[in-house]
CSV table of N, CA and C in Angstrom, one decimal:
chain,number,residue,atom,x,y,z
C,29,MET,N,27.2,69.8,119.2
C,29,MET,CA,27.3,68.6,118.4
C,29,MET,C,26.4,67.6,119.1
C,30,SER,N,25.8,66.7,118.3
C,30,SER,CA,24.9,65.7,118.9
C,30,SER,C,25.8,64.5,119.3
C,31,LYS,N,25.2,63.7,120.2
C,31,LYS,CA,25.9,62.5,120.7
C,31,LYS,C,26.2,61.5,119.6
C,32,LYS,N,25.4,61.5,118.6
C,32,LYS,CA,25.6,60.5,117.5
C,32,LYS,C,26.9,60.8,116.7
C,33,ILE,N,27.2,62.1,116.6
C,33,ILE,CA,28.5,62.5,116.0
C,33,ILE,C,29.7,61.9,116.7
C,34,PHE,N,29.6,62.0,118.1
C,34,PHE,CA,30.7,61.4,118.9
C,34,PHE,C,30.8,59.9,118.8
C,35,ASN,N,29.6,59.3,118.6
C,35,ASN,CA,29.6,57.8,118.4
C,35,ASN,C,30.3,57.5,117.0
C,36,ILE,N,30.0,58.3,116.0
C,36,ILE,CA,30.6,58.1,114.7
C,36,ILE,C,32.1,58.3,114.7
C,37,ILE,N,32.5,59.4,115.5
C,37,ILE,CA,33.9,59.6,115.6
C,37,ILE,C,34.6,58.5,116.3
C,38,GLY,N,34.0,58.0,117.4
C,38,GLY,CA,34.6,56.8,118.1
C,38,GLY,C,34.8,55.6,117.2
C,39,TRP,N,33.7,55.3,116.5
C,39,TRP,CA,33.8,54.1,115.6
C,39,TRP,C,34.7,54.3,114.5
C,40,GLY,N,34.8,55.6,114.0
C,40,GLY,CA,35.7,55.9,112.9
C,40,GLY,C,37.1,55.7,113.4
C,41,LEU,N,37.4,56.1,114.6
C,41,LEU,CA,38.8,55.9,115.1
C,41,LEU,C,39.1,54.4,115.3
C,42,LEU,N,38.2,53.7,115.8
C,42,LEU,CA,38.4,52.3,116.1
C,42,LEU,C,38.5,51.5,114.7
C,43,LEU,N,37.6,51.8,113.8
C,43,LEU,CA,37.7,51.1,112.5
C,43,LEU,C,38.9,51.5,111.7
C,44,GLY,N,39.3,52.8,111.8
C,44,GLY,CA,40.5,53.2,111.2
C,44,GLY,C,41.7,52.6,111.7
C,45,MET,N,41.8,52.5,113.1
C,45,MET,CA,42.9,51.8,113.7
C,45,MET,C,43.0,50.3,113.3
C,46,GLY,N,41.8,49.6,113.2
C,46,GLY,CA,41.8,48.2,112.8
C,46,GLY,C,42.2,48.0,111.4
C,47,ALA,N,41.7,48.9,110.5
C,47,ALA,CA,42.1,48.8,109.1
C,47,ALA,C,43.6,49.1,108.9
C,48,SER,N,44.1,50.1,109.6
C,48,SER,CA,45.5,50.4,109.5
C,48,SER,C,46.3,49.3,110.1
C,49,TRP,N,45.9,48.7,111.1
C,49,TRP,CA,46.6,47.6,111.7
C,49,TRP,C,46.7,46.4,110.8
C,50,ILE,N,45.6,46.1,110.2
C,50,ILE,CA,45.6,45.0,109.2
C,50,ILE,C,46.5,45.3,108.0
C,51,GLY,N,46.4,46.5,107.5
C,51,GLY,CA,47.1,46.9,106.3
C,51,GLY,C,48.6,47.2,106.5
C,52,PHE,N,48.9,47.8,107.6
C,52,PHE,CA,50.3,48.3,107.8
C,52,PHE,C,51.0,47.7,109.0
C,53,GLY,N,50.3,47.0,109.8
C,53,GLY,CA,50.8,46.4,111.0
C,53,GLY,C,50.6,47.3,112.2
C,54,TYR,N,51.0,46.8,113.4
C,54,TYR,CA,50.8,47.6,114.6
C,54,TYR,C,51.7,48.8,114.7
C,55,SER,N,51.2,49.8,115.3
C,55,SER,CA,52.0,51.0,115.5
C,55,SER,C,51.7,51.6,116.9
C,56,ASN,N,52.7,52.2,117.5
C,56,ASN,CA,52.4,52.7,118.9
C,56,ASN,C,51.5,53.9,118.9
C,57,TRP,N,51.2,54.5,117.7
C,57,TRP,CA,50.3,55.6,117.6
C,57,TRP,C,48.9,55.2,118.1
C,58,TYR,N,48.6,53.9,118.0
C,58,TYR,CA,47.3,53.5,118.4
C,58,TYR,C,47.0,53.7,119.9
C,59,LEU,N,48.1,53.7,120.7
C,59,LEU,CA,48.0,53.9,122.1
C,59,LEU,C,47.5,55.4,122.4
C,60,LEU,N,47.8,56.3,121.5
C,60,LEU,CA,47.3,57.6,121.6
C,60,LEU,C,45.9,57.8,121.1
C,61,LEU,N,45.5,57.1,120.1
C,61,LEU,CA,44.2,57.2,119.5
C,61,LEU,C,43.1,56.5,120.3
C,62,LEU,N,43.4,55.4,121.0
C,62,LEU,CA,42.4,54.7,121.7
C,62,LEU,C,41.8,55.4,122.8
C,63,PRO,N,42.5,56.2,123.6
C,63,PRO,CA,41.8,57.0,124.6
C,63,PRO,C,40.9,58.1,124.0
C,64,MET,N,41.3,58.6,122.8
C,64,MET,CA,40.4,59.5,122.1
C,64,MET,C,39.1,58.9,121.7
C,65,ALA,N,39.1,57.6,121.3
C,65,ALA,CA,37.9,56.9,121.0
C,65,ALA,C,37.1,56.7,122.3
C,66,TYR,N,37.8,56.4,123.3
C,66,TYR,CA,37.1,56.1,124.6
C,66,TYR,C,36.4,57.4,125.1
C,67,ILE,N,37.0,58.5,124.9
C,67,ILE,CA,36.4,59.8,125.3
C,67,ILE,C,35.2,60.1,124.4
C,68,SER,N,35.3,59.8,123.1
C,68,SER,CA,34.2,60.0,122.2
C,68,SER,C,33.0,59.1,122.6
C,69,PHE,N,33.2,57.9,123.0
C,69,PHE,CA,32.1,57.0,123.4
C,69,PHE,C,31.6,57.4,124.8
C,70,SER,N,32.4,58.0,125.6
C,70,SER,CA,32.0,58.5,126.9
C,70,SER,C,31.0,59.7,126.7
C,71,ILE,N,31.3,60.6,125.8
C,71,ILE,CA,30.5,61.7,125.5
C,71,ILE,C,29.2,61.2,124.9
C,72,ASN,N,29.3,60.2,124.0
C,72,ASN,CA,28.1,59.6,123.4
C,72,ASN,C,27.1,59.0,124.4
C,73,ASP,N,27.6,58.2,125.4
C,73,ASP,CA,26.7,57.5,126.3
C,73,ASP,C,26.3,58.4,127.5
C,74,GLY,N,26.8,59.6,127.5
C,74,GLY,CA,26.3,60.5,128.6
C,74,GLY,C,27.2,60.5,129.8
C,75,SER,N,28.3,59.7,129.8
C,75,SER,CA,29.2,59.8,131.0
C,75,SER,C,29.8,61.2,131.1
C,76,ILE,N,30.1,61.8,130.1
C,76,ILE,CA,30.6,63.2,130.1
C,76,ILE,C,29.5,64.0,129.4
C,77,LYS,N,28.7,64.7,130.2
C,77,LYS,CA,27.5,65.4,129.6
C,77,LYS,C,27.9,66.5,128.7
C,78,LYS,N,28.9,67.3,129.1
C,78,LYS,CA,29.3,68.4,128.2
C,78,LYS,C,30.8,68.5,128.3
C,79,ILE,N,31.4,68.9,127.2
C,79,ILE,CA,32.8,69.2,127.3
C,79,ILE,C,33.1,70.5,128.1
C,80,GLY,N,32.0,71.3,128.3
C,80,GLY,CA,32.1,72.5,129.1
C,80,GLY,C,32.4,72.2,130.6
C,81,LYS,N,32.2,70.9,131.0
C,81,LYS,CA,32.6,70.6,132.4
C,81,LYS,C,34.0,70.8,132.7
C,82,ILE,N,34.8,70.8,131.7
C,82,ILE,CA,36.3,71.1,131.9
C,82,ILE,C,36.5,72.4,132.6
C,83,LYS,N,35.6,73.4,132.2
C,83,LYS,CA,35.7,74.7,132.8
C,83,LYS,C,35.4,74.7,134.3
C,84,GLN,N,34.6,73.7,134.8
C,84,GLN,CA,34.3,73.6,136.2
C,84,GLN,C,35.4,72.9,137.0
C,85,MET,N,36.3,72.2,136.3
C,85,MET,CA,37.3,71.4,136.9
C,85,MET,C,38.4,72.4,137.4
C,86,SER,N,39.0,72.0,138.5
C,86,SER,CA,40.2,72.7,139.0
C,86,SER,C,41.4,72.2,138.2
C,87,ILE,N,42.5,73.0,138.3
C,87,ILE,CA,43.7,72.7,137.6
C,87,ILE,C,44.2,71.3,138.1
C,88,LEU,N,44.1,71.0,139.4
C,88,LEU,CA,44.5,69.7,139.9
C,88,LEU,C,43.7,68.6,139.3
C,89,GLN,N,42.5,68.7,139.0
C,89,GLN,CA,41.7,67.7,138.4
C,89,GLN,C,42.1,67.5,137.0
C,90,VAL,N,42.3,68.5,136.2
C,90,VAL,CA,42.8,68.4,134.9
C,90,VAL,C,44.2,67.7,134.8
C,91,ILE,N,45.1,68.1,135.7
C,91,ILE,CA,46.4,67.5,135.8
C,91,ILE,C,46.2,66.0,136.2
C,92,LEU,N,45.3,65.7,137.0
C,92,LEU,CA,45.1,64.3,137.4
C,92,LEU,C,44.6,63.4,136.2
C,93,ILE,N,43.7,64.0,135.4
C,93,ILE,CA,43.2,63.3,134.2
C,93,ILE,C,44.4,63.1,133.2
C,94,LEU,N,45.2,64.1,133.0
C,94,LEU,CA,46.4,64.0,132.1
C,94,LEU,C,47.4,63.0,132.7
C,95,PHE,N,47.6,63.0,134.0
C,95,PHE,CA,48.5,62.0,134.6
C,95,PHE,C,47.9,60.6,134.4
C,96,ALA,N,46.6,60.4,134.6
C,96,ALA,CA,46.0,59.1,134.4
C,96,ALA,C,46.1,58.6,133.0
C,97,TYR,N,46.0,59.6,132.0
C,97,TYR,CA,46.2,59.3,130.6
C,97,TYR,C,47.6,58.8,130.3
C,98,VAL,N,48.6,59.5,130.9
C,98,VAL,CA,50.0,59.1,130.7
C,98,VAL,C,50.3,57.7,131.3
C,99,VAL,N,49.8,57.5,132.5
C,99,VAL,CA,50.0,56.3,133.2
C,99,VAL,C,49.3,55.1,132.5
C,100,SER,N,48.2,55.4,131.9
C,100,SER,CA,47.5,54.3,131.1
C,100,SER,C,48.3,53.9,129.9
C,101,ILE,N,48.8,54.9,129.2
C,101,ILE,CA,49.7,54.6,128.1
C,101,ILE,C,50.9,53.9,128.4
C,102,VAL,N,51.5,54.3,129.5
C,102,VAL,CA,52.8,53.6,130.0
C,102,VAL,C,52.5,52.2,130.4
C,103,ILE,N,51.3,51.9,131.0
C,103,ILE,CA,51.0,50.5,131.4
C,103,ILE,C,50.8,49.7,130.1
C,104,VAL,N,50.0,50.2,129.2
C,104,VAL,CA,49.7,49.5,128.0
C,104,VAL,C,51.0,49.2,127.2
C,105,TYR,N,51.8,50.2,127.1
C,105,TYR,CA,53.1,50.1,126.3
C,105,TYR,C,53.9,49.0,127.0
C,106,GLY,N,54.0,49.0,128.3
C,106,GLY,CA,54.8,48.0,129.0
C,106,GLY,C,54.3,46.6,128.8
C,107,LEU,N,53.0,46.5,128.9
C,107,LEU,CA,52.3,45.2,128.7
C,107,LEU,C,52.5,44.7,127.3
C,108,LEU,N,52.5,45.6,126.3
C,108,LEU,CA,52.7,45.2,124.9
C,108,LEU,C,54.1,44.8,124.7
C,109,GLN,N,55.1,45.5,125.3
C,109,GLN,CA,56.5,45.1,125.1
C,109,GLN,C,56.7,43.8,125.8
C,110,LEU,N,56.1,43.5,126.9
C,110,LEU,CA,56.2,42.2,127.6
C,110,LEU,C,55.6,41.1,126.8
C,111,SER,N,54.5,41.4,126.2
C,111,SER,CA,53.8,40.3,125.4
C,111,SER,C,54.6,40.1,124.1
C,112,SER,N,55.2,41.1,123.5
C,112,SER,CA,56.0,40.9,122.4
C,112,SER,C,57.2,40.1,122.7
C,113,TYR,N,57.8,40.4,123.8
C,113,TYR,CA,59.0,39.6,124.2
C,113,TYR,C,58.6,38.1,124.5
C,114,LEU,N,57.5,37.9,125.1
C,114,LEU,CA,57.0,36.5,125.4
C,114,LEU,C,56.7,35.8,124.1
C,115,ILE,N,56.0,36.5,123.2
C,115,ILE,CA,55.5,35.8,122.0
C,115,ILE,C,56.7,35.5,121.0
C,116,SER,N,57.6,36.5,120.9
C,116,SER,CA,58.7,36.3,119.9
C,116,SER,C,59.9,35.6,120.5
C,117,ASP,N,60.3,36.0,121.7
C,117,ASP,CA,61.6,35.5,122.2
C,117,ASP,C,61.4,34.2,123.0
C,118,ILE,N,60.4,34.2,123.8
C,118,ILE,CA,60.3,33.0,124.7
C,118,ILE,C,59.5,31.9,124.1
C,119,LEU,N,58.4,32.2,123.5
C,119,LEU,CA,57.5,31.1,122.9
C,119,LEU,C,57.9,30.8,121.5
C,120,HIS,N,58.6,31.7,120.8
C,120,HIS,CA,59.0,31.6,119.4
C,120,HIS,C,57.8,31.2,118.5
C,121,LEU,N,56.7,31.9,118.6
C,121,LEU,CA,55.5,31.7,117.8
C,121,LEU,C,55.7,32.3,116.4
C,122,THR,N,55.1,31.7,115.4
C,122,THR,CA,55.2,32.2,114.0
C,122,THR,C,53.8,32.0,113.4
C,123,GLY,N,53.7,32.7,112.3
C,123,GLY,CA,52.5,32.5,111.4
C,123,GLY,C,51.2,33.0,112.0
C,124,GLY,N,50.1,32.3,111.8
C,124,GLY,CA,48.8,32.6,112.2
C,124,GLY,C,48.7,32.6,113.7
C,125,ILE,N,49.4,31.7,114.4
C,125,ILE,CA,49.3,31.6,115.8
C,125,ILE,C,49.9,32.9,116.5
C,126,LYS,N,51.0,33.4,115.9
C,126,LYS,CA,51.6,34.6,116.4
C,126,LYS,C,50.7,35.8,116.2
C,127,THR,N,50.0,35.9,115.0
C,127,THR,CA,49.1,37.0,114.7
C,127,THR,C,47.9,36.9,115.7
C,128,PHE,N,47.4,35.8,115.9
C,128,PHE,CA,46.3,35.6,116.8
C,128,PHE,C,46.7,36.0,118.3
C,129,SER,N,47.9,35.6,118.7
C,129,SER,CA,48.4,35.9,120.0
C,129,SER,C,48.6,37.3,120.2
C,130,VAL,N,49.1,38.0,119.2
C,130,VAL,CA,49.3,39.5,119.2
C,130,VAL,C,48.0,40.2,119.4
C,131,ILE,N,47.0,39.8,118.6
C,131,ILE,CA,45.7,40.4,118.7
C,131,ILE,C,45.1,40.2,120.1
C,132,ILE,N,45.2,39.0,120.7
C,132,ILE,CA,44.7,38.8,122.0
C,132,ILE,C,45.5,39.6,123.0
C,133,ALA,N,46.8,39.7,122.9
C,133,ALA,CA,47.7,40.4,123.8
C,133,ALA,C,47.3,41.9,123.8
C,134,VAL,N,47.0,42.5,122.6
C,134,VAL,CA,46.7,43.9,122.5
C,134,VAL,C,45.3,44.1,123.2
C,135,ILE,N,44.4,43.2,123.0
C,135,ILE,CA,43.1,43.4,123.6
C,135,ILE,C,43.2,43.3,125.1
C,136,LEU,N,44.0,42.3,125.6
C,136,LEU,CA,44.1,42.2,127.1
C,136,LEU,C,44.9,43.3,127.7
C,137,SER,N,45.8,43.9,126.9
C,137,SER,CA,46.6,45.0,127.4
C,137,SER,C,45.8,46.3,127.5
C,138,LEU,N,44.7,46.4,126.8
C,138,LEU,CA,43.9,47.6,126.9
C,138,LEU,C,43.0,47.7,128.1
C,139,TYR,N,42.8,46.6,128.8
C,139,TYR,CA,41.9,46.6,129.9
C,139,TYR,C,42.5,47.5,131.1
C,140,PRO,N,43.8,47.6,131.3
C,140,PRO,CA,44.3,48.5,132.3
C,140,PRO,C,43.9,50.0,132.0
C,141,VAL,N,43.8,50.3,130.7
C,141,VAL,CA,43.3,51.7,130.4
C,141,VAL,C,41.9,51.9,130.8
C,142,LYS,N,41.1,50.9,130.6
C,142,LYS,CA,39.7,50.9,131.0
C,142,LYS,C,39.6,51.1,132.5
C,143,PHE,N,40.4,50.5,133.3
C,143,PHE,CA,40.3,50.6,134.7
C,143,PHE,C,41.0,51.8,135.3
C,144,THR,N,42.1,52.2,134.8
C,144,THR,CA,42.8,53.3,135.4
C,144,THR,C,42.2,54.6,134.8
C,145,PHE,N,42.3,54.8,133.6
C,145,PHE,CA,41.9,56.1,133.0
C,145,PHE,C,40.4,56.3,133.1
C,146,GLY,N,39.6,55.2,132.8
C,146,GLY,CA,38.2,55.3,132.9
C,146,GLY,C,37.7,55.6,134.4
C,147,ARG,N,38.3,55.0,135.4
C,147,ARG,CA,37.9,55.2,136.7
C,147,ARG,C,38.2,56.6,137.2
C,148,VAL,N,39.3,57.1,136.8
C,148,VAL,CA,39.6,58.5,137.2
C,148,VAL,C,38.7,59.5,136.5
C,149,VAL,N,38.4,59.3,135.2
C,149,VAL,CA,37.5,60.2,134.5
C,149,VAL,C,36.1,60.1,135.1
C,150,TYR,N,35.7,58.9,135.4
C,150,TYR,CA,34.3,58.7,136.0
C,150,TYR,C,34.2,59.3,137.3
C,151,LYS,N,35.2,59.1,138.2
C,151,LYS,CA,35.1,59.7,139.6
C,151,LYS,C,35.1,61.3,139.5
C,152,LEU,N,35.9,61.8,138.6
C,152,LEU,CA,36.0,63.3,138.5
C,152,LEU,C,34.7,63.9,138.0
C,153,THR,N,34.1,63.2,136.9
C,153,THR,CA,32.9,63.7,136.4
C,153,THR,C,31.7,63.5,137.3
C,154,ASN,N,31.7,62.5,138.1
C,154,ASN,CA,30.6,62.3,139.0
C,154,ASN,C,30.8,63.2,140.2
C,155,GLY,N,32.0,63.6,140.6
C,155,GLY,CA,32.3,64.6,141.6
C,155,GLY,C,31.8,65.9,141.2
C,156,LEU,N,31.9,66.3,139.9
C,156,LEU,CA,31.4,67.5,139.5
C,156,LEU,C,29.9,67.6,139.5
C,157,SER,N,29.3,66.4,139.2
C,157,SER,CA,27.8,66.4,139.2
C,157,SER,C,27.3,66.5,140.7
C,158,ALA,N,28.0,65.8,141.6
C,158,ALA,CA,27.6,65.9,143.0
C,158,ALA,C,27.8,67.2,143.6
C,159,ALA,N,28.8,68.0,143.1
C,159,ALA,CA,29.1,69.3,143.7
C,159,ALA,C,28.0,70.3,143.4
C,160,ARG,N,27.2,70.1,142.4
C,160,ARG,CA,26.2,71.0,142.0
C,160,ARG,C,25.1,71.2,143.0
């Protein structure tokens, strides 16, 4: 498959999540779809040259990536629960201010995924390139 297809898949996931969020409200399923969009964009920009690199990875490296994925989701979920508690119970925000605050909270909560999951995947894929 060409890199442009992975770019289209990534944007499709992001736009689909955005449209679904606007239409039906936030769902925890987005936490599972976002790393899939991240992986699609990583394949598109060349961070992950081939999916076939997984064959070169040891079992420990694959487990480490899965562990980083789970930890990233746990961090984001915890941050979203904390922000929900702060916005609803502590600050008692309503209306447009609450909606804007939730959007900002979700965006800020996704940065740990970028740092934890992205760093692990980057180091492992660069380690495979250096091993050649």
